[in-house]
Coordinates of C-alpha atoms in Angstrom, one line a residue:
M1 CA 0.0 0.0 -0.1
S2 CA 1.2 3.5 -0.8
A3 CA 1.5 6.5 1.4
I4 CA 0.5 10.0 0.9
Q5 CA 2.0 13.0 2.8
V6 CA 0.3 16.3 2.9
K7 CA 2.5 19.3 3.8
D8 CA 1.7 22.8 5.0
V9 CA -1.8 21.8 6.4
P10 CA -3.1 24.8 8.6
E11 CA -3.4 24.0 12.2
D12 CA -7.1 24.7 12.2
I13 CA -7.9 22.3 9.3
H14 CA -5.8 19.6 11.1
E15 CA -7.6 20.1 14.3
Q16 CA -11.0 20.1 12.7
A17 CA -10.0 16.8 10.7
R18 CA -8.7 15.2 14.1
V19 CA -11.8 16.2 15.9
R20 CA -14.1 14.7 13.1
A21 CA -12.1 11.5 13.0
E22 CA -12.5 11.2 16.8
E23 CA -16.2 11.8 16.5
L24 CA -16.5 9.1 14.0
G25 CA -14.3 6.7 16.1
C26 CA -11.5 6.3 13.4
T27 CA -7.9 7.5 13.1
L28 CA -7.1 10.6 11.4
G29 CA -5.5 8.6 8.5
E30 CA -8.6 6.4 8.2
Y31 CA -10.8 9.5 8.1
M32 CA -8.6 11.3 5.5
L33 CA -8.7 8.1 3.4
S34 CA -12.6 8.0 3.5
V35 CA -12.7 11.7 2.5
L36 CA -10.4 11.0 -0.5
R37 CA -12.5 8.1 -1.5
K38 CA -15.7 10.1 -1.3
D39 CA -14.2 12.8 -3.5
L40 CA -13.0 10.4 -6.1
Q41 CA -16.3 8.7 -6.2
R42 CA -17.9 12.2 -6.7
S43 CA -15.6 12.9 -9.6
L44 CA -16.7 9.6 -11.3
R45 CA -20.4 10.7 -10.8
L46 CA -19.6 14.1 -12.4
G47 CA -18.1 12.3 -15.4
W48 CA -21.1 10.2 -15.7
K49 CA -23.3 13.2 -15.5
E50 CA -21.2 14.9 -18.3
E51 CA -21.7 12.0 -20.6
L52 CA -25.3 11.8 -19.9
L53 CA -25.8 15.4 -20.8
K54 CA -24.1 14.8 -24.2
R55 CA -26.9 12.4 -25.2
P56 CA -29.7 13.8 -27.3
G57 CA -32.7 14.5 -25.3
I58 CA -36.3 13.5 -26.0
D59 CA -39.3 15.7 -26.1
V60 CA -42.1 14.4 -23.6
D61 CA -45.5 16.0 -23.4
S62 CA -46.1 17.4 -19.9
K63 CA -49.5 16.0 -20.0
F64 CA -48.1 12.5 -20.4
I65 CA -45.9 13.1 -17.3
I66 CA -48.8 14.4 -15.2
E67 CA -51.1 11.5 -16.3
T68 CA -48.4 8.8 -15.6
I69 CA -47.8 10.2 -12.1
R70 CA -51.6 10.4 -11.4
A71 CA -52.0 6.7 -12.6
A72 CA -49.1 5.6 -10.3
R73 CA -50.6 7.5 -7.4
D74 CA -54.1 6.0 -8.0
G75 CA -52.6 2.6 -8.2
E76 CA -50.9 2.9 -4.8
R77 CA -54.3 3.6 -3.1

């Protein structure tokens, strides 16, 4: 497993991260790794969204949408 060192972290940021890790019951290293994982996953979702927005759209009549929602609601009763 590799290591990452972050230099020049302001004291207030370090303290906030340390406290958050303590609140979550994990080490500072475990907490920072979870933050990094979440950020990388978010980047993947942003890329997916960009690809989705490149696709051609379709034109859907708003009446069709309303009728479909009403039909679904009526079916739940």
